PDB file of C-alpha atoms in Angstrom:
ATOM      1  CA  MET N   1      70.554  46.457 104.735  1.00  0.00           C
ATOM      2  CA  GLN N   2      73.176  47.923 102.512  1.00  0.00           C
ATOM      3  CA  CYS N   3      72.342  48.987  98.987  1.00  0.00           C
ATOM      4  CA  SER N   4      75.097  50.177  96.408  1.00  0.00           C
ATOM      5  CA  LEU N   5      74.148  51.705  93.203  1.00  0.00           C
ATOM      6  CA  ARG N   6      77.130  52.472  90.945  1.00  0.00           C
ATOM      7  CA  VAL N   7      77.069  54.893  88.092  1.00  0.00           C
ATOM      8  CA  SER N   8      77.662  51.934  85.610  1.00  0.00           C
ATOM      9  CA  HIS N   9      74.479  50.360  86.995  1.00  0.00           C
ATOM     10  CA  THR N  10      72.494  53.560  86.348  1.00  0.00           C
ATOM     11  CA  ASN N  11      73.863  53.893  82.888  1.00  0.00           C
ATOM     12  CA  GLN N  12      72.944  50.189  81.988  1.00  0.00           C
ATOM     13  CA  LEU N  13      69.468  50.670  83.569  1.00  0.00           C
ATOM     14  CA  HIS N  14      68.907  53.753  81.343  1.00  0.00           C
ATOM     15  CA  THR N  15      69.955  51.635  78.303  1.00  0.00           C
ATOM     16  CA  GLN N  16      67.753  48.795  79.155  1.00  0.00           C
ATOM     17  CA  ARG N  17      64.860  51.113  79.853  1.00  0.00           C
ATOM     18  CA  ASN N  18      65.333  52.925  76.434  1.00  0.00           C
ATOM     19  CA  ARG N  19      65.427  49.582  74.691  1.00  0.00           C
ATOM     20  CA  GLY N  20      62.361  48.195  76.541  1.00  0.00           C
ATOM     21  CA  GLU N  21      64.478  45.378  77.840  1.00  0.00           C
ATOM     22  CA  LEU N  22      63.398  45.637  81.647  1.00  0.00           C
ATOM     23  CA  HIS N  23      61.179  42.740  82.581  1.00  0.00           C
ATOM     24  CA  LYS N  24      60.037  40.906  85.554  1.00  0.00           C
ATOM     25  CA  GLY N  25      63.011  39.319  87.235  1.00  0.00           C
ATOM     26  CA  SER N  26      65.509  41.814  85.873  1.00  0.00           C
ATOM     27  CA  PRO N  27      68.264  42.421  88.373  1.00  0.00           C
ATOM     28  CA  PHE N  28      67.753  46.209  87.688  1.00  0.00           C
ATOM     29  CA  LEU N  29      64.074  46.295  88.164  1.00  0.00           C
ATOM     30  CA  SER N  30      63.967  46.673  92.015  1.00  0.00           C
ATOM     31  CA  ARG N  31      66.646  49.397  91.854  1.00  0.00           C
ATOM     32  CA  LYS N  32      64.715  51.354  89.291  1.00  0.00           C
ATOM     33  CA  GLU N  33      61.566  51.021  91.586  1.00  0.00           C
ATOM     34  CA  THR N  34      63.594  51.925  94.654  1.00  0.00           C
ATOM     35  CA  ILE N  35      66.004  54.652  93.315  1.00  0.00           C
ATOM     36  CA  THR N  36      64.944  56.553  90.377  1.00  0.00           C
ATOM     37  CA  MET N  37      66.293  59.763  88.876  1.00  0.00           C
ATOM     38  CA  ARG N  38      64.653  61.826  91.648  1.00  0.00           C
ATOM     39  CA  LEU N  39      67.233  64.214  93.161  1.00  0.00           C
ATOM     40  CA  GLU N  40      66.226  63.312  96.700  1.00  0.00           C
ATOM     41  CA  ASN N  41      66.957  59.633  95.896  1.00  0.00           C
ATOM     42  CA  LEU N  42      70.399  60.121  94.269  1.00  0.00           C
ATOM     43  CA  TYR N  43      74.075  60.143  95.374  1.00  0.00           C
ATOM     44  CA  PRO N  44      76.921  62.474  94.789  1.00  0.00           C
ATOM     45  CA  ASP N  45      78.851  60.046  92.468  1.00  0.00           C
ATOM     46  CA  ILE N  46      75.844  59.574  90.280  1.00  0.00           C
ATOM     47  CA  LEU N  47      75.085  63.282  90.218  1.00  0.00           C
ATOM     48  CA  ASP N  48      78.657  63.889  89.203  1.00  0.00           C
ATOM     49  CA  GLU N  49      78.209  61.658  86.097  1.00  0.00           C
ATOM     50  CA  GLU N  50      74.942  63.380  85.257  1.00  0.00           C
ATOM     51  CA  LYS N  51      76.391  66.808  85.349  1.00  0.00           C
ATOM     52  CA  LYS N  52      79.270  65.652  82.879  1.00  0.00           C
ATOM     53  CA  LYS N  53      76.378  64.748  80.578  1.00  0.00           C
ATOM     54  CA  ASN N  54      74.606  68.028  81.278  1.00  0.00           C
ATOM     55  CA  THR N  55      71.429  66.096  82.066  1.00  0.00           C
ATOM     56  CA  PRO N  56      68.485  68.416  82.392  1.00  0.00           C
ATOM     57  CA  LEU N  57      67.304  68.935  85.954  1.00  0.00           C
ATOM     58  CA  PHE N  58      63.640  69.769  86.328  1.00  0.00           C
ATOM     59  CA  ILE N  59      61.839  71.520  89.173  1.00  0.00           C
ATOM     60  CA  PRO N  60      58.071  71.195  89.026  1.00  0.00           C
ATOM     61  CA  VAL N  61      56.481  74.345  90.618  1.00  0.00           C
ATOM     62  CA  GLY N  62      52.801  74.431  91.420  1.00  0.00           C
ATOM     63  CA  VAL N  63      50.193  75.509  94.023  1.00  0.00           C
ATOM     64  CA  ILE N  64      47.683  74.411  96.581  1.00  0.00           C
ATOM     65  CA  GLU N  65      44.447  75.602  95.150  1.00  0.00           C
ATOM     66  CA  TYR N  66      40.736  74.805  95.025  1.00  0.00           C
ATOM     67  CA  HIS N  67      39.826  72.614  92.082  1.00  0.00           C
ATOM     68  CA  SER N  68      36.120  72.054  92.362  1.00  0.00           C
ATOM     69  CA  ALA N  69      34.775  68.918  94.055  1.00  0.00           C
ATOM     70  CA  HIS N  70      36.350  66.284  91.793  1.00  0.00           C
ATOM     71  CA  LEU N  71      39.979  67.258  91.659  1.00  0.00           C
ATOM     72  CA  PRO N  72      42.485  67.542  94.557  1.00  0.00           C
ATOM     73  CA  LEU N  73      44.087  70.837  95.921  1.00  0.00           C
ATOM     74  CA  GLY N  74      47.508  69.783  94.462  1.00  0.00           C
ATOM     75  CA  THR N  75      46.316  69.311  90.854  1.00  0.00           C
ATOM     76  CA  ASP N  76      48.555  72.064  89.655  1.00  0.00           C
ATOM     77  CA  THR N  77      51.660  70.436  91.204  1.00  0.00           C
ATOM     78  CA  GLN N  78      50.630  66.688  90.649  1.00  0.00           C
ATOM     79  CA  THR N  79      50.177  67.284  86.969  1.00  0.00           C
ATOM     80  CA  PRO N  80      53.633  68.508  86.013  1.00  0.00           C
ATOM     81  CA  TYR N  81      55.314  66.124  88.465  1.00  0.00           C
ATOM     82  CA  HIS N  82      53.665  63.104  87.095  1.00  0.00           C
ATOM     83  CA  LEU N  83      54.068  64.129  83.471  1.00  0.00           C
ATOM     84  CA  LEU N  84      57.881  64.512  84.300  1.00  0.00           C
ATOM     85  CA  GLU N  85      57.834  61.032  85.656  1.00  0.00           C
ATOM     86  CA  ARG N  86      56.613  59.728  82.382  1.00  0.00           C
ATOM     87  CA  LEU N  87      59.322  61.792  80.604  1.00  0.00           C
ATOM     88  CA  GLU N  88      62.034  60.393  82.873  1.00  0.00           C
ATOM     89  CA  ALA N  89      60.828  56.923  81.734  1.00  0.00           C
ATOM     90  CA  GLU N  90      61.702  57.871  78.142  1.00  0.00           C
ATOM     91  CA  ARG N  91      64.853  59.876  78.409  1.00  0.00           C
ATOM     92  CA  ASP N  92      67.579  60.875  80.943  1.00  0.00           C
ATOM     93  CA  ILE N  93      66.416  63.693  83.106  1.00  0.00           C
ATOM     94  CA  ILE N  94      66.549  64.435  86.952  1.00  0.00           C
ATOM     95  CA  ILE N  95      63.433  65.508  88.713  1.00  0.00           C
ATOM     96  CA  ALA N  96      63.779  67.713  91.756  1.00  0.00           C
ATOM     97  CA  PRO N  97      61.253  67.624  94.626  1.00  0.00           C
ATOM     98  CA  PRO N  98      58.164  69.640  93.679  1.00  0.00           C
ATOM     99  CA  VAL N  99      57.537  73.188  95.051  1.00  0.00           C
ATOM    100  CA  TRP N 100      54.004  72.965  96.109  1.00  0.00           C
ATOM    101  CA  TYR N 101      53.409  76.471  97.615  1.00  0.00           C
ATOM    102  CA  GLY N 102      53.329  78.859  94.662  1.00  0.00           C
ATOM    103  CA  CYS N 103      51.122  82.013  94.443  1.00  0.00           C
ATOM    104  CA  ALA N 104      47.715  80.532  94.213  1.00  0.00           C
ATOM    105  CA  SER N 105      45.632  83.640  94.965  1.00  0.00           C
ATOM    106  CA  TYR N 106      42.051  83.590  96.017  1.00  0.00           C
ATOM    107  CA  ALA N 107      40.796  84.384  92.442  1.00  0.00           C
ATOM    108  CA  VAL N 108      38.969  81.022  92.194  1.00  0.00           C
ATOM    109  CA  LYS N 109      37.631  80.680  95.655  1.00  0.00           C
ATOM    110  CA  GLY N 110      38.255  82.101  99.126  1.00  0.00           C
ATOM    111  CA  PRO N 111      39.901  80.452 102.069  1.00  0.00           C
ATOM    112  CA  GLU N 112      36.901  78.233 102.478  1.00  0.00           C
ATOM    113  CA  GLY N 113      38.210  76.393  99.432  1.00  0.00           C
ATOM    114  CA  TYR N 114      41.499  75.595 101.345  1.00  0.00           C
ATOM    115  CA  SER N 115      43.825  77.268  98.811  1.00  0.00           C
ATOM    116  CA  ILE N 116      47.107  78.253 100.334  1.00  0.00           C
ATOM    117  CA  ASP N 117      48.306  81.632  98.831  1.00  0.00           C
ATOM    118  CA  MET N 118      52.106  82.428  98.906  1.00  0.00           C
ATOM    119  CA  ASP N 119      53.288  85.963  98.415  1.00  0.00           C
ATOM    120  CA  GLY N 120      55.431  86.226  95.412  1.00  0.00           C
ATOM    121  CA  THR N 121      58.458  87.695  97.192  1.00  0.00           C
ATOM    122  CA  VAL N 122      58.488  84.756  99.582  1.00  0.00           C
ATOM    123  CA  LEU N 123      58.333  82.252  96.641  1.00  0.00           C
ATOM    124  CA  GLY N 124      61.014  84.235  94.811  1.00  0.00           C
ATOM    125  CA  SER N 125      63.301  84.082  97.780  1.00  0.00           C
ATOM    126  CA  MET N 126      62.920  80.341  97.971  1.00  0.00           C
ATOM    127  CA  MET N 127      63.512  79.868  94.395  1.00  0.00           C
ATOM    128  CA  TYR N 128      66.579  82.176  94.484  1.00  0.00           C
ATOM    129  CA  ASN N 129      68.096  79.994  97.076  1.00  0.00           C
ATOM    130  CA  ILE N 130      67.225  76.687  95.205  1.00  0.00           C
ATOM    131  CA  TYR N 131      68.643  78.122  91.952  1.00  0.00           C
ATOM    132  CA  MET N 132      71.937  79.434  93.432  1.00  0.00           C
ATOM    133  CA  SER N 133      72.521  76.093  95.386  1.00  0.00           C
ATOM    134  CA  LEU N 134      72.109  74.170  92.030  1.00  0.00           C
ATOM    135  CA  LEU N 135      74.403  76.572  90.075  1.00  0.00           C
ATOM    136  CA  LYS N 136      77.115  76.307  92.796  1.00  0.00           C
ATOM    137  CA  SER N 137      76.718  72.553  92.591  1.00  0.00           C
ATOM    138  CA  GLY N 138      77.517  72.716  88.899  1.00  0.00           C
ATOM    139  CA  PHE N 139      74.181  72.180  87.182  1.00  0.00           C
ATOM    140  CA  ARG N 140      73.870  74.096  83.991  1.00  0.00           C
ATOM    141  CA  ARG N 141      70.632  72.921  82.552  1.00  0.00           C
ATOM    142  CA  ILE N 142      67.866  73.771  85.162  1.00  0.00           C
ATOM    143  CA  ILE N 143      64.321  73.862  83.789  1.00  0.00           C
ATOM    144  CA  THR N 144      61.493  75.039  86.044  1.00  0.00           C
ATOM    145  CA  VAL N 145      58.153  73.719  84.880  1.00  0.00           C
ATOM    146  CA  LEU N 146      54.921  75.557  85.791  1.00  0.00           C
ATOM    147  CA  TYR N 147      51.334  74.568  85.592  1.00  0.00           C
ATOM    148  CA  HIS N 148      49.407  77.526  87.086  1.00  0.00           C
ATOM    149  CA  GLN N 149      48.157  80.866  85.597  1.00  0.00           C
ATOM    150  CA  THR N 150      50.869  80.600  82.771  1.00  0.00           C
ATOM    151  CA  GLU N 151      48.593  82.309  80.260  1.00  0.00           C
ATOM    152  CA  ASP N 152      49.787  85.862  80.958  1.00  0.00           C
ATOM    153  CA  TYR N 153      53.048  85.829  83.126  1.00  0.00           C
ATOM    154  CA  ASN N 154      51.300  85.880  86.467  1.00  0.00           C
ATOM    155  CA  PRO N 155      52.818  85.889  89.992  1.00  0.00           C
ATOM    156  CA  THR N 156      54.135  82.322  90.248  1.00  0.00           C
ATOM    157  CA  GLU N 157      55.887  82.646  86.990  1.00  0.00           C
ATOM    158  CA  THR N 158      57.254  86.078  87.503  1.00  0.00           C
ATOM    159  CA  ALA N 159      58.642  85.228  90.877  1.00  0.00           C
ATOM    160  CA  CYS N 160      60.500  82.247  89.338  1.00  0.00           C
ATOM    161  CA  LEU N 161      61.714  84.429  86.364  1.00  0.00           C
ATOM    162  CA  ASP N 162      62.838  87.193  88.557  1.00  0.00           C
ATOM    163  CA  ALA N 163      64.723  84.774  90.936  1.00  0.00           C
ATOM    164  CA  SER N 164      66.457  82.964  87.988  1.00  0.00           C
ATOM    165  CA  ARG N 165      67.743  86.224  86.377  1.00  0.00           C
ATOM    166  CA  ARG N 166      68.981  87.579  89.742  1.00  0.00           C
ATOM    167  CA  VAL N 167      70.830  84.387  90.604  1.00  0.00           C
ATOM    168  CA  ILE N 168      72.562  84.322  87.134  1.00  0.00           C
ATOM    169  CA  PHE N 169      73.761  87.888  87.409  1.00  0.00           C
ATOM    170  CA  LYS N 170      74.890  87.307  91.072  1.00  0.00           C
ATOM    171  CA  TYR N 171      76.608  84.061  90.142  1.00  0.00           C
ATOM    172  CA  LEU N 172      78.514  85.671  87.134  1.00  0.00           C
ATOM    173  CA  GLU N 173      79.546  88.646  89.170  1.00  0.00           C
ATOM    174  CA  ASP N 174      80.782  86.433  92.037  1.00  0.00           C
ATOM    175  CA  ASN N 175      82.694  84.060  89.694  1.00  0.00           C
ATOM    176  CA  ARG N 176      83.714  86.338  86.784  1.00  0.00           C
ATOM    177  CA  GLY N 177      84.131  89.590  88.588  1.00  0.00           C
ATOM    178  CA  ILE N 178      82.593  92.979  88.479  1.00  0.00           C
ATOM    179  CA  GLY N 179      82.325  94.226  84.828  1.00  0.00           C
ATOM    180  CA  TRP N 180      82.304  90.638  83.595  1.00  0.00           C
ATOM    181  CA  TRP N 181      80.273  91.223  80.509  1.00  0.00           C
ATOM    182  CA  GLY N 182      82.304  94.356  79.319  1.00  0.00           C
ATOM    183  CA  ASP N 183      85.773  92.931  80.072  1.00  0.00           C
ATOM    184  CA  ASN N 184      87.715  93.006  76.683  1.00  0.00           C
ATOM    185  CA  GLY N 185      89.369  89.739  77.621  1.00  0.00           C
ATOM    186  CA  MET N 186      86.080  88.088  77.511  1.00  0.00           C
ATOM    187  CA  HIS N 187      85.089  89.030  74.083  1.00  0.00           C
ATOM    188  CA  GLU N 188      86.021  85.891  72.141  1.00  0.00           C
ATOM    189  CA  LYS N 189      84.676  83.596  74.942  1.00  0.00           C
ATOM    190  CA  TYR N 190      81.303  85.107  74.516  1.00  0.00           C
ATOM    191  CA  GLU N 191      81.375  84.622  70.673  1.00  0.00           C
ATOM    192  CA  ALA N 192      82.378  81.088  71.102  1.00  0.00           C
ATOM    193  CA  GLU N 193      79.710  80.138  73.582  1.00  0.00           C
ATOM    194  CA  ASP N 194      76.818  77.983  72.107  1.00  0.00           C
ATOM    195  CA  ASN N 195      73.313  77.998  73.502  1.00  0.00           C
ATOM    196  CA  ALA N 196      74.103  75.146  75.953  1.00  0.00           C
ATOM    197  CA  ASN N 197      76.880  77.179  77.446  1.00  0.00           C
ATOM    198  CA  ASP N 198      75.136  80.636  77.335  1.00  0.00           C
ATOM    199  CA  PRO N 199      74.581  81.563  80.965  1.00  0.00           C
ATOM    200  CA  TRP N 200      71.072  82.885  80.209  1.00  0.00           C
ATOM    201  CA  ASN N 201      70.098  79.312  79.319  1.00  0.00           C
ATOM    202  CA  TRP N 202      71.361  77.728  82.613  1.00  0.00           C
ATOM    203  CA  ILE N 203      67.953  78.340  84.139  1.00  0.00           C
ATOM    204  CA  ARG N 204      64.718  78.247  82.216  1.00  0.00           C
ATOM    205  CA  VAL N 205      61.270  78.916  83.501  1.00  0.00           C
ATOM    206  CA  MET N 206      58.619  77.388  81.236  1.00  0.00           C
ATOM    207  CA  PRO N 207      54.977  76.502  81.337  1.00  0.00           C
ATOM    208  CA  LEU N 208      54.263  72.721  81.170  1.00  0.00           C
ATOM    209  CA  MET N 209      52.483  73.174  77.824  1.00  0.00           C
ATOM    210  CA  PRO N 210      52.830  75.623  74.851  1.00  0.00           C
ATOM    211  CA  ARG N 211      51.052  78.868  75.742  1.00  0.00           C
ATOM    212  CA  ASP N 212      48.545  78.293  72.844  1.00  0.00           C
ATOM    213  CA  PHE N 213      47.527  74.769  74.307  1.00  0.00           C
ATOM    214  CA  GLU N 214      43.903  74.924  75.203  1.00  0.00           C
ATOM    215  CA  ALA N 215      43.640  74.847  78.989  1.00  0.00           C
ATOM    216  CA  ASP N 216      41.075  75.374  81.703  1.00  0.00           C
ATOM    217  CA  HIS N 217      40.398  75.152  85.320  1.00  0.00           C
ATOM    218  CA  ALA N 218      39.146  71.858  86.629  1.00  0.00           C
ATOM    219  CA  GLY N 219      37.311  71.330  83.350  1.00  0.00           C
ATOM    220  CA  TYR N 220      37.691  69.001  80.408  1.00  0.00           C
ATOM    221  CA  GLN N 221      41.438  69.519  79.909  1.00  0.00           C
ATOM    222  CA  GLU N 222      42.625  69.558  83.420  1.00  0.00           C
ATOM    223  CA  THR N 223      40.489  66.780  84.503  1.00  0.00           C
ATOM    224  CA  SER N 224      41.283  64.418  81.609  1.00  0.00           C
ATOM    225  CA  LEU N 225      45.053  65.010  82.017  1.00  0.00           C
ATOM    226  CA  LEU N 226      45.165  64.198  85.695  1.00  0.00           C
ATOM    227  CA  TRP N 227      42.826  61.254  85.098  1.00  0.00           C
ATOM    228  CA  ALA N 228      45.568  59.776  82.893  1.00  0.00           C
ATOM    229  CA  LEU N 229      48.383  60.679  85.108  1.00  0.00           C
ATOM    230  CA  ARG N 230      46.847  59.977  88.516  1.00  0.00           C
ATOM    231  CA  PRO N 231      43.486  58.288  88.033  1.00  0.00           C
ATOM    232  CA  ASP N 232      43.259  57.713  91.737  1.00  0.00           C
ATOM    233  CA  LEU N 233      42.902  61.301  92.446  1.00  0.00           C
ATOM    234  CA  VAL N 234      39.998  62.017  90.101  1.00  0.00           C
ATOM    235  CA  ARG N 235      36.716  61.663  91.999  1.00  0.00           C
ATOM    236  CA  SER N 236      34.622  60.987  88.738  1.00  0.00           C
ATOM    237  CA  GLU N 237      31.438  60.518  90.900  1.00  0.00           C
ATOM    238  CA  LYS N 238      31.740  64.153  91.986  1.00  0.00           C
ATOM    239  CA  ILE N 239      31.996  65.685  88.449  1.00  0.00           C
ATOM    240  CA  GLY N 240      29.026  67.947  87.984  1.00  0.00           C
ATOM    241  CA  THR N 241      28.065  68.031  91.569  1.00  0.00           C
ATOM    242  CA  SER N 242      29.176  71.570  92.344  1.00  0.00           C
ATOM    243  CA  ASP N 243      27.849  74.851  91.004  1.00  0.00           C
ATOM    244  CA  ASP N 244      31.280  75.931  89.618  1.00  0.00           C
ATOM    245  CA  TRP N 245      30.904  77.332  86.089  1.00  0.00           C
ATOM    246  CA  PHE N 246      34.618  76.632  85.340  1.00  0.00           C
ATOM    247  CA  ALA N 247      34.139  72.923  85.811  1.00  0.00           C
ATOM    248  CA  GLU N 248      31.144  72.432  83.693  1.00  0.00           C
ATOM    249  CA  THR N 249      33.040  70.910  80.832  1.00  0.00           C
ATOM    250  CA  ALA N 250      34.493  68.238  83.169  1.00  0.00           C
ATOM    251  CA  LYS N 251      31.569  66.040  82.329  1.00  0.00           C
ATOM    252  CA  ASP N 252      33.199  65.383  78.847  1.00  0.00           C
ATOM    253  CA  ALA N 253      36.507  64.575  80.372  1.00  0.00           C
ATOM    254  CA  SER N 254      37.988  61.065  79.952  1.00  0.00           C
ATOM    255  CA  ARG N 255      41.159  59.087  80.865  1.00  0.00           C
ATOM    256  CA  GLU N 256      41.583  58.347  77.135  1.00  0.00           C
ATOM    257  CA  ALA N 257      41.489  61.994  76.251  1.00  0.00           C
ATOM    258  CA  GLY N 258      44.063  62.647  78.882  1.00  0.00           C
ATOM    259  CA  GLU N 259      46.345  59.960  77.629  1.00  0.00           C
ATOM    260  CA  ALA N 260      46.316  61.682  74.177  1.00  0.00           C
ATOM    261  CA  MET N 261      47.207  65.073  75.749  1.00  0.00           C
ATOM    262  CA  ALA N 262      49.981  63.545  77.885  1.00  0.00           C
ATOM    263  CA  ARG N 263      51.474  61.995  74.680  1.00  0.00           C
ATOM    264  CA  GLU N 264      51.275  65.322  72.933  1.00  0.00           C
ATOM    265  CA  LEU N 265      53.046  67.091  75.886  1.00  0.00           C
ATOM    266  CA  LEU N 266      55.682  64.445  76.087  1.00  0.00           C
ATOM    267  CA  ASP N 267      56.505  64.826  72.365  1.00  0.00           C
ATOM    268  CA  TYR N 268      56.545  68.680  72.936  1.00  0.00           C
ATOM    269  CA  TRP N 269      59.203  68.217  75.720  1.00  0.00           C
ATOM    270  CA  HIS N 270      61.187  65.679  73.709  1.00  0.00           C
ATOM    271  CA  GLY N 271      61.398  68.510  70.997  1.00  0.00           C
ATOM    272  CA  ILE N 272      62.571  71.128  73.565  1.00  0.00           C
ATOM    273  CA  LEU N 273      65.278  68.815  74.839  1.00  0.00           C
ATOM    274  CA  LYS N 274      66.695  67.401  71.644  1.00  0.00           C
TER     275      LYS N 274
END
């Protein structure tokens, strides 16, 4: 069976979605369910149009890590990915496949908890290649979203930050030449560049939530948020069955509280992207 999705169809779909006009029986509903704005589901002609609009491309980066008895190992990846799905339902963004294998560490529990720890240099090397490929393809609004140890610039975040800066320096040197920044002929160009065209804004590495957002590990906040985003993944009957001190507040978690958190975070990202 052949399926053709033209750019005009995509634009009309976004318009209908934003107006709340999609309904059962809509000719676009099956397309939306089958082909969403996920990088792996898109085609070159559609991406060409999205690049012209400078549509943000998000890369969720998380870890595989022990999250007590009631939350899955992939909580720190599932949460940003599924929040971005909600964001994509409200505005035009592209979501790249998640990077699951960040620097989990064994700070919470040893290997018996089934965490998978990735060395920061290995993660950095992978992110370097992802970023460079996206820049070469013409993307200029790449946003890496993290949801693991973001309170104090820890290994997953620093690996992504380091890779992003190295990629930008390398790309500029390769395309503008050695001495690109100090070239007298570039002086006026740099003065005219706005924030959108500033090379240092081409790749951003950001936590899913503001750094002052109250967070925890498998407690009230994290449990509530995943409960809202993926209720099928929260084993509510297991809450309180472990002796993990950090998960004690999970007993107060609720899907309703998670929905409020999700809405707050969506509004936060709308503010960043405006």
